[in-house]
Coordinates of C-alpha atoms and ligand atoms in Angstrom, one line a residue:
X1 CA 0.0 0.0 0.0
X2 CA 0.9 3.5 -0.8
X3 CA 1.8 5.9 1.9
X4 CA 0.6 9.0 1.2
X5 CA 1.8 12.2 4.2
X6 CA -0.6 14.8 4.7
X7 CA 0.2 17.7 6.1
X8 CA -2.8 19.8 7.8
X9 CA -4.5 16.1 8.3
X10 CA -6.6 17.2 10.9
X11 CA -8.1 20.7 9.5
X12 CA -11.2 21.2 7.0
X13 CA -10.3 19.9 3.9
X14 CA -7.3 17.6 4.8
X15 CA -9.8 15.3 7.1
X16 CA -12.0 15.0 4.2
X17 CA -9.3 14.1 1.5
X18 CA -8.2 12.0 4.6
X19 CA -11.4 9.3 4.2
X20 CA -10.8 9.7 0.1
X21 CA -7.5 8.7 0.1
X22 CA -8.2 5.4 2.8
X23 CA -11.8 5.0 0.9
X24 CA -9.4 4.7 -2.1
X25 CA -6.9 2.4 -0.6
X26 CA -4.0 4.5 0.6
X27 CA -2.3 4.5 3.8
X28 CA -2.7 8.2 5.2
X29 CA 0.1 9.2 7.6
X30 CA -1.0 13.3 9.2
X31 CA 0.8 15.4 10.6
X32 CA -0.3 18.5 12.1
X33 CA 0.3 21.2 15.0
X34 CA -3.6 21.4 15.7
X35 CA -3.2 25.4 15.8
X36 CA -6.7 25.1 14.2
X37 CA -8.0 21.6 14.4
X38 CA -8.2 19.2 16.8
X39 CA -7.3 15.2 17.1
X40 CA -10.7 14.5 17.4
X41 CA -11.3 14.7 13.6
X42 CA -8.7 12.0 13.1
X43 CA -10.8 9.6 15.1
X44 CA -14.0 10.5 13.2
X45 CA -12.1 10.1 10.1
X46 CA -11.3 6.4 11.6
X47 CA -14.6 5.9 12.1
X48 CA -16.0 7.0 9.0
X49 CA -13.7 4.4 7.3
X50 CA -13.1 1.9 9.5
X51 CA -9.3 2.1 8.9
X52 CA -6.5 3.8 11.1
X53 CA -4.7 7.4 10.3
X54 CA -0.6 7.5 11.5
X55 CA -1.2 10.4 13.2
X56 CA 1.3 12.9 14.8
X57 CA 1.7 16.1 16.5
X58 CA 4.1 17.7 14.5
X59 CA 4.4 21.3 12.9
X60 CA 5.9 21.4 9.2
X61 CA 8.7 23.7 10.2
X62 CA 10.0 21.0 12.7
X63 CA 12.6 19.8 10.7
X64 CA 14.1 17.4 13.1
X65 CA 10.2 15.8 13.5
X66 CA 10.0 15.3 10.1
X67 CA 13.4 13.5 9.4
X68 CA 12.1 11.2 12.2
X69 CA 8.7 10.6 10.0
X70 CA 10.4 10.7 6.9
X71 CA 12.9 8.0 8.4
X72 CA 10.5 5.4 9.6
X73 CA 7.7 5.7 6.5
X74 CA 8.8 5.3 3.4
X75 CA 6.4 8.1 2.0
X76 CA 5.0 8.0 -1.9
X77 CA 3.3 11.3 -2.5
X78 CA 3.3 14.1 0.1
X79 CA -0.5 16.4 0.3
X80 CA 0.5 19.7 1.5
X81 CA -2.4 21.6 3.3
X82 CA -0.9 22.7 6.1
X83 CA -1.1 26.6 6.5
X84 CA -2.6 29.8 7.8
X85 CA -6.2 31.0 6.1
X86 CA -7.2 33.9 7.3
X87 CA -6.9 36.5 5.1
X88 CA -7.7 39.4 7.7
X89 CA -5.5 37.9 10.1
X90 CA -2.1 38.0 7.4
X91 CA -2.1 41.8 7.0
X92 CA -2.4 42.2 11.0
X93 CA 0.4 39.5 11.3
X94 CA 2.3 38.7 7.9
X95 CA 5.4 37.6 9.2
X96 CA 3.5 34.6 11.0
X97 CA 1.8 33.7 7.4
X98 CA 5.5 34.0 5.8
X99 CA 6.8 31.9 8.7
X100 CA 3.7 28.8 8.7
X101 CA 3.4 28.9 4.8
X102 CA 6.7 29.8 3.5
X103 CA 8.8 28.9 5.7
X104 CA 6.8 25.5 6.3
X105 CA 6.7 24.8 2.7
X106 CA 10.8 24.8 2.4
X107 CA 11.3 23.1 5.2
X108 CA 9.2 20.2 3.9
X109 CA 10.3 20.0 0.7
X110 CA 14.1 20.5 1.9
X111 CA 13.2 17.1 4.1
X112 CA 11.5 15.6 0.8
X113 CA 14.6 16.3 -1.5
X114 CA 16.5 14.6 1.4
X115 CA 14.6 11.5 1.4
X116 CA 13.9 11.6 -2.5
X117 CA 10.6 11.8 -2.0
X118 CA 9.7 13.8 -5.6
X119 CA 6.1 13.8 -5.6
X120 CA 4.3 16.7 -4.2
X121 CA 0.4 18.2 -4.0
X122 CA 0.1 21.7 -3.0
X123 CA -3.2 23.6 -1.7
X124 CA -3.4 26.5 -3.6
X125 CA -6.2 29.0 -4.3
X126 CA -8.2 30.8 -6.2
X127 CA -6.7 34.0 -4.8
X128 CA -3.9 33.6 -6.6
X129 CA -5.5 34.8 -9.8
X130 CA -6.7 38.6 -7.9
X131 CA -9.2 40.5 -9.9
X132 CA -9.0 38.7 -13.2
X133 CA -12.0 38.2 -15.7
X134 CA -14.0 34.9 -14.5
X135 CA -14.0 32.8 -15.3
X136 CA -10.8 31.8 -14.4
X137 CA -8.5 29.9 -16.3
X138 CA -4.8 28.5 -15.3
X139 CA -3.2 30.4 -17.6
X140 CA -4.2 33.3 -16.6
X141 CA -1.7 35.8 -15.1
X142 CA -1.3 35.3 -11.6
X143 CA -0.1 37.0 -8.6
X144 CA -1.7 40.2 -8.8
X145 CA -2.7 39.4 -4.9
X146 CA -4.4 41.6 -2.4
X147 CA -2.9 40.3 0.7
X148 CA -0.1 38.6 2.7
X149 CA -2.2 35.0 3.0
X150 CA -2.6 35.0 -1.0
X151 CA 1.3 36.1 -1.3
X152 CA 2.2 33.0 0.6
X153 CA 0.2 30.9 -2.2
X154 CA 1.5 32.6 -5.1
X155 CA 4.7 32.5 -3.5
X156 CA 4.8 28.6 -2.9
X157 CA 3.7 28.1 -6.5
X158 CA 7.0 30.0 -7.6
X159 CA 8.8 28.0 -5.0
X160 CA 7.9 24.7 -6.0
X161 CA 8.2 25.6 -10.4
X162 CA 11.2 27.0 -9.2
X163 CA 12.3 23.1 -8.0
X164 CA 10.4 21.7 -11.0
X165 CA 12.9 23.7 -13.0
X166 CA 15.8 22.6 -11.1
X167 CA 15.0 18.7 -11.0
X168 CA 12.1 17.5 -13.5
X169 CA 12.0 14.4 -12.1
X170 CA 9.5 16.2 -9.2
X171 CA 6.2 15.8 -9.6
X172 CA 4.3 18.6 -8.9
X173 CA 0.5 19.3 -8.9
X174 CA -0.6 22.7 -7.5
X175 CA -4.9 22.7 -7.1
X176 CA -6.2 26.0 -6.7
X177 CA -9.3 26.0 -4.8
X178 CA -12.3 28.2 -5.4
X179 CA -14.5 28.2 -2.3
X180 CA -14.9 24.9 -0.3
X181 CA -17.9 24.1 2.1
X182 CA -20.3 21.4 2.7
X183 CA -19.0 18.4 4.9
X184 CA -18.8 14.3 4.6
X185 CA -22.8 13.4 4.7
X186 CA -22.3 11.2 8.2
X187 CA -22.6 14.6 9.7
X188 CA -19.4 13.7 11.7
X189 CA -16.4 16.0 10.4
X190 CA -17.1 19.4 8.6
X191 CA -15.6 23.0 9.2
X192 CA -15.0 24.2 13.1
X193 CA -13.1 27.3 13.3
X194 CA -11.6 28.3 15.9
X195 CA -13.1 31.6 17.2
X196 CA -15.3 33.9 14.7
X197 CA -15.2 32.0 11.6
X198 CA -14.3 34.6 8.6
X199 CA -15.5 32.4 6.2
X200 CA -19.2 32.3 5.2
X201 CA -20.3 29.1 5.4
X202 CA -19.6 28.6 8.9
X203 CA -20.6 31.6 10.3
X204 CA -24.3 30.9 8.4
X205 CA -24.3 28.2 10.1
X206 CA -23.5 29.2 13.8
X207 CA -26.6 31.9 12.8
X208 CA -28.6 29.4 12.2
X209 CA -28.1 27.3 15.1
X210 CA -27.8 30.3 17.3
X211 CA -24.2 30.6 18.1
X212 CA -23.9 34.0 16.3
X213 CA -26.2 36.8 16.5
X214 CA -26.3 37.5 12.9
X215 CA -24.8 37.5 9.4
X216 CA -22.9 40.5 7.7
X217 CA -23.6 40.5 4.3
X218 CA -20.3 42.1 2.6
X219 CA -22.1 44.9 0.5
X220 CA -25.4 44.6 -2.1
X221 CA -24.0 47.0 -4.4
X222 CA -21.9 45.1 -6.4
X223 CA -21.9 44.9 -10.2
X224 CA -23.9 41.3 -10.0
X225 CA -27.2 40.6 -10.8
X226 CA -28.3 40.8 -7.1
X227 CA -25.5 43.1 -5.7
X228 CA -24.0 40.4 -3.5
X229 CA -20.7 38.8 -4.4
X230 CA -20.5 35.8 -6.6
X231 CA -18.3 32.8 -5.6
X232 CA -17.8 29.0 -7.1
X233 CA -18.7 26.9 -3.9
X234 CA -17.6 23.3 -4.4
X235 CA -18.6 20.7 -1.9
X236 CA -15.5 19.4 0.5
X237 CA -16.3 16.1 -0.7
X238 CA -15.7 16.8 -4.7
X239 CA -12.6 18.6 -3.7
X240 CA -11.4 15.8 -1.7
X241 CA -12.3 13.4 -4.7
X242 CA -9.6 15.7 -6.8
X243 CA -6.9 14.9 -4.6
X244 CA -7.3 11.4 -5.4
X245 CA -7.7 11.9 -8.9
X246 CA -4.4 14.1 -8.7
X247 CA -2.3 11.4 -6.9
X248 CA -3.7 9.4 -10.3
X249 CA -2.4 11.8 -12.6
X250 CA 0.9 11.7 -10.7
X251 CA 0.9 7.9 -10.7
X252 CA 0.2 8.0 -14.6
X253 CA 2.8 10.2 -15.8
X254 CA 5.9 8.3 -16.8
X255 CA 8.7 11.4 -15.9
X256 CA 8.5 14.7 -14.0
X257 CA 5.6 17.0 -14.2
X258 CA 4.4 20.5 -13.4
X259 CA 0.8 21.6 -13.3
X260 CA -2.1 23.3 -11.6
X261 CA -5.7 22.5 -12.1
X262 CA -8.8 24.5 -10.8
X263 CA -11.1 22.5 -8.0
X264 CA -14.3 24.3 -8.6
X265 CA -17.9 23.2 -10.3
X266 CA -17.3 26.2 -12.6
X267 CA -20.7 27.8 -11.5
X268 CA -20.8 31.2 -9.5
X269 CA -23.6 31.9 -6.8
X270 CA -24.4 35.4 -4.7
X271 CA -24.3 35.0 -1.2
X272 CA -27.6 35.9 -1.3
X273 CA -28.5 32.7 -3.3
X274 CA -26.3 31.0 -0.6
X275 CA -28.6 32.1 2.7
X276 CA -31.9 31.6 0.6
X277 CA -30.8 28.0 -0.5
X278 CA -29.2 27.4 3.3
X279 CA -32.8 28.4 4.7
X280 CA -34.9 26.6 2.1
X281 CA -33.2 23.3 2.3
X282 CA -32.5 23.1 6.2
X283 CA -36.4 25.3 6.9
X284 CA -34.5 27.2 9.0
X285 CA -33.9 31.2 9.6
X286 CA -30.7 32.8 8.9
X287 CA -30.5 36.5 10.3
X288 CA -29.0 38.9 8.1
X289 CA -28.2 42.8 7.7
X290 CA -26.7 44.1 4.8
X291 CA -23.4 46.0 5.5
X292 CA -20.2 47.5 4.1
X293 CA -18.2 45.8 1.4
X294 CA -15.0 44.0 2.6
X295 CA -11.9 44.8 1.8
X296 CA -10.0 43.2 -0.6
X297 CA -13.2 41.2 -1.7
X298 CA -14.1 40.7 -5.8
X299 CA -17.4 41.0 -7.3
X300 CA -17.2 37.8 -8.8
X301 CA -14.6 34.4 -8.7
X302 CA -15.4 31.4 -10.5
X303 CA -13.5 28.7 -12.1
X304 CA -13.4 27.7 -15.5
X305 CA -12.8 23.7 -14.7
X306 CA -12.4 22.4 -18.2
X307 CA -8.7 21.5 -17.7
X308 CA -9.0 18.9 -14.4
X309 CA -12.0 17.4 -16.6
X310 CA -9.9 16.7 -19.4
X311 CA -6.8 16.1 -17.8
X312 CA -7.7 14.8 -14.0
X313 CA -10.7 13.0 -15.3
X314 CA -12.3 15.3 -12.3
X315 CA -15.9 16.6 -12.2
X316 CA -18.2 17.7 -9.3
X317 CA -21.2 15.7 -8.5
X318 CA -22.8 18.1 -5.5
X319 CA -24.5 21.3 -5.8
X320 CA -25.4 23.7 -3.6
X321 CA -28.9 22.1 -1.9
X322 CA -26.4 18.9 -1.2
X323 CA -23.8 21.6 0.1
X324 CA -26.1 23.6 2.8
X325 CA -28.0 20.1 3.7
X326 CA -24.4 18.5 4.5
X327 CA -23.1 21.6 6.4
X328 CA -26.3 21.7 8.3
X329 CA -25.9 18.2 9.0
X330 CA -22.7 18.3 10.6
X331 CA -23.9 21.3 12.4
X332 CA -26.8 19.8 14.3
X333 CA -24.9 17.0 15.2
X334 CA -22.3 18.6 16.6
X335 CA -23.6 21.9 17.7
X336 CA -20.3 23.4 19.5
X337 CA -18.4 21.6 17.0
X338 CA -16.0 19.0 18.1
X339 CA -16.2 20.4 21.1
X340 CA -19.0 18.3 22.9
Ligands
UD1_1 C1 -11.2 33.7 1.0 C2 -9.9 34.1 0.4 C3 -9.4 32.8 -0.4 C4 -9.3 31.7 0.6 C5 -10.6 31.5 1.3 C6 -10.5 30.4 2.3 C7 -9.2 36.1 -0.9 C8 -9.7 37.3 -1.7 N1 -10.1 35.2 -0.5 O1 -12.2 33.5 0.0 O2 -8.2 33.1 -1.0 O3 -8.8 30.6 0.0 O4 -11.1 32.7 1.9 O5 -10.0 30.8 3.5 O6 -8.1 36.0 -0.6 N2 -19.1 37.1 3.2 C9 -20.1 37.8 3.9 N3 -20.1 37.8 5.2 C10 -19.3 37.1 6.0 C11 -18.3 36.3 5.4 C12 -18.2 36.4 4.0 O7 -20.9 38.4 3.2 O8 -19.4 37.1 7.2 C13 -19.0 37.1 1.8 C14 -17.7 37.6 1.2 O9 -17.9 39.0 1.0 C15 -17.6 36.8 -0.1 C16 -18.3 35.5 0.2 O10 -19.1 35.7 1.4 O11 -18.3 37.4 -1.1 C17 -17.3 34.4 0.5 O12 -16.4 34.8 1.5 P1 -15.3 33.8 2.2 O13 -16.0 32.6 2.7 O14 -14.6 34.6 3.3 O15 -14.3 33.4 1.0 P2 -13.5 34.3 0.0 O16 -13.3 35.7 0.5 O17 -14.2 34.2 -1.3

């Protein structure tokens, strides 16, 4: 069996790709510093599948932690998700962004080059691409970023072509992400940030459920057929699914490689059409005001996904009913999140 190491195991999207990658017959090894995430969704990911994570408590810029992991597994592909989010949060701290998601990233792949291991994932995002015209494609210009957190991504991506360049016998997919929510449908892992979430989809959810007051709406005068933003929101799931079909790709190709692939459904919704589909599906109430645009925010972001259908053999099968039903789901169940 393959060993595939994910970094960021524990968080959002790795503990979903987690239960692809062990549904699909890989042997998952995590690591992660739990700064947001807790072990708990490891053991929920066991029990979803009925298999075991090797999980450890480790931070990626631990160099002397992962020569001990590195040592003992002998590791196939390496999924790197492990990194700071919060866009807000980068311009008040950058330096910690640069340290978790630059830093992080060398030190891995300094470890990987060490133990030959050639063959590397990468979370990107959408952000990367700024304010271009949607929908987005991958060869679009890139790096026309906003803020410290998208820096870091754009700034990887140069990183790891920059390696590509140096070696091509790496293997290097980078999946930029449009706007992940939804969680698996046992209702038993799905998003929990910690504190105020600054993402939508769990702050509609803590509305709904009564943890939060109310929703801020980000500005209704937009140049959108509402006057909400418009975003591509792909179920967890389906972007989980790409990770496999990317370690297939990697598998496939006979020498080196360098690519990136958008992980959207290629369809853009207001965030208006969001609440309204949240409250339809669930018959609940979501409380909203309408208030001041966000910095940094774009009217409209959504993928154009031809290229991982072509060449990943990737689509999404969820749309957005199946996205609020799931998240609402995982929010009943587990009200304070994994906190019960
Ligand atoms: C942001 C980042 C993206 C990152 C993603 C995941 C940018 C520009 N965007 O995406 O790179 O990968 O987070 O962390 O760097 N909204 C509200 N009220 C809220 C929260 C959000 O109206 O309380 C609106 C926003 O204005 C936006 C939409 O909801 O239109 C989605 O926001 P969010 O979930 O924060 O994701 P993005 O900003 O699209």
């Amino acid at each position: 069996m393959k060993n595939v190491l994910v970094t960021g195991g524990a968080g959002y999207i790795g503990s979903h790709t987690c239960v692809e990658l062990l549904n699909s017959g890989y042997n998952v090894i995590s690591i992660d510093n739990y700064s947001n995430s807790v072990p708990e969704s490891i053991n929920r990911v066991n029990k979803i599948t009925g298999k075991k994570i090797i999980s450890f408590n480790c931070d990626v810029r631990d160099k002397d932690r992962l020569f001990e992991i590195f040592s003992k597994y002998d590791i196939y592909c390496v999924i790197h998700f492990a990194a700071l989010k919060a866009v807000g949060e980068s311009v008040k701290d950058p330096l910690s962004y640069y340290d978790n998601n630059i830093f992080g990233i060398i030190n891995l792949l300094e470890v990987m080059k060490k133990f030959n291991v050639k063959k590397m994932i990468f979370s990107s995002s959408a952000t990367v691409y700024g304010d271009n015209k949607v929908p987005y494609l991958e060869d679009m210009n890139t790096g026309n970023v906003t803020n410290p957190y998208g820096r870091t991504k754009y700034f990887s991506e140069q990183i790891l072509s920059d390696l590509y360049y140096s070696d091509k016998d790496w293997r290097i997919l980078l999946l930029r992400y449009f706007n992940p929510i939804g969680a698996h449908e046992s209702g038993m892992i799905g998003e929990d940030p910690n504190g105020i979430p600054n993402n939508i989809m769990p702050f509609i959810s803590r509305v709904a459920i009564g943890r939060l007051p109310k929703l801020t709406i980000f500005g209704n005068d937009y140049d959108t057929p509402d006057g909400t933003c418009i975003r591509d929101y792909i179920h967890v799931v389906d972007l989980a699914l790409g990770h496999v079909k990317a370690i297939g790709k990697i598998d496939d190709s006979k020498s080196g490689v360098l690519d990136c692939f958008n992980l959207g459904t290629g369809k853009g919704n207001s965030v208006l059409e969001l609440v309204n589909t949240f409250e339809r599906v669930n018959n609940c109430k979501v409380n909203y005001e309408i208030g001041n645009r966000r910095s940094g925010d774009v009217a409209s972001c959504y993928a154009n996904v031809e290229k991982a259908k072509r060449d990943l053999g990737w689509e999404t099968k969820y749309d957005l009913e199946r996205m609020c039903k799931d998240t609402w789901r995982f929010q009943l169940n587990n009200p304070n999140g994994y906190k019960n």
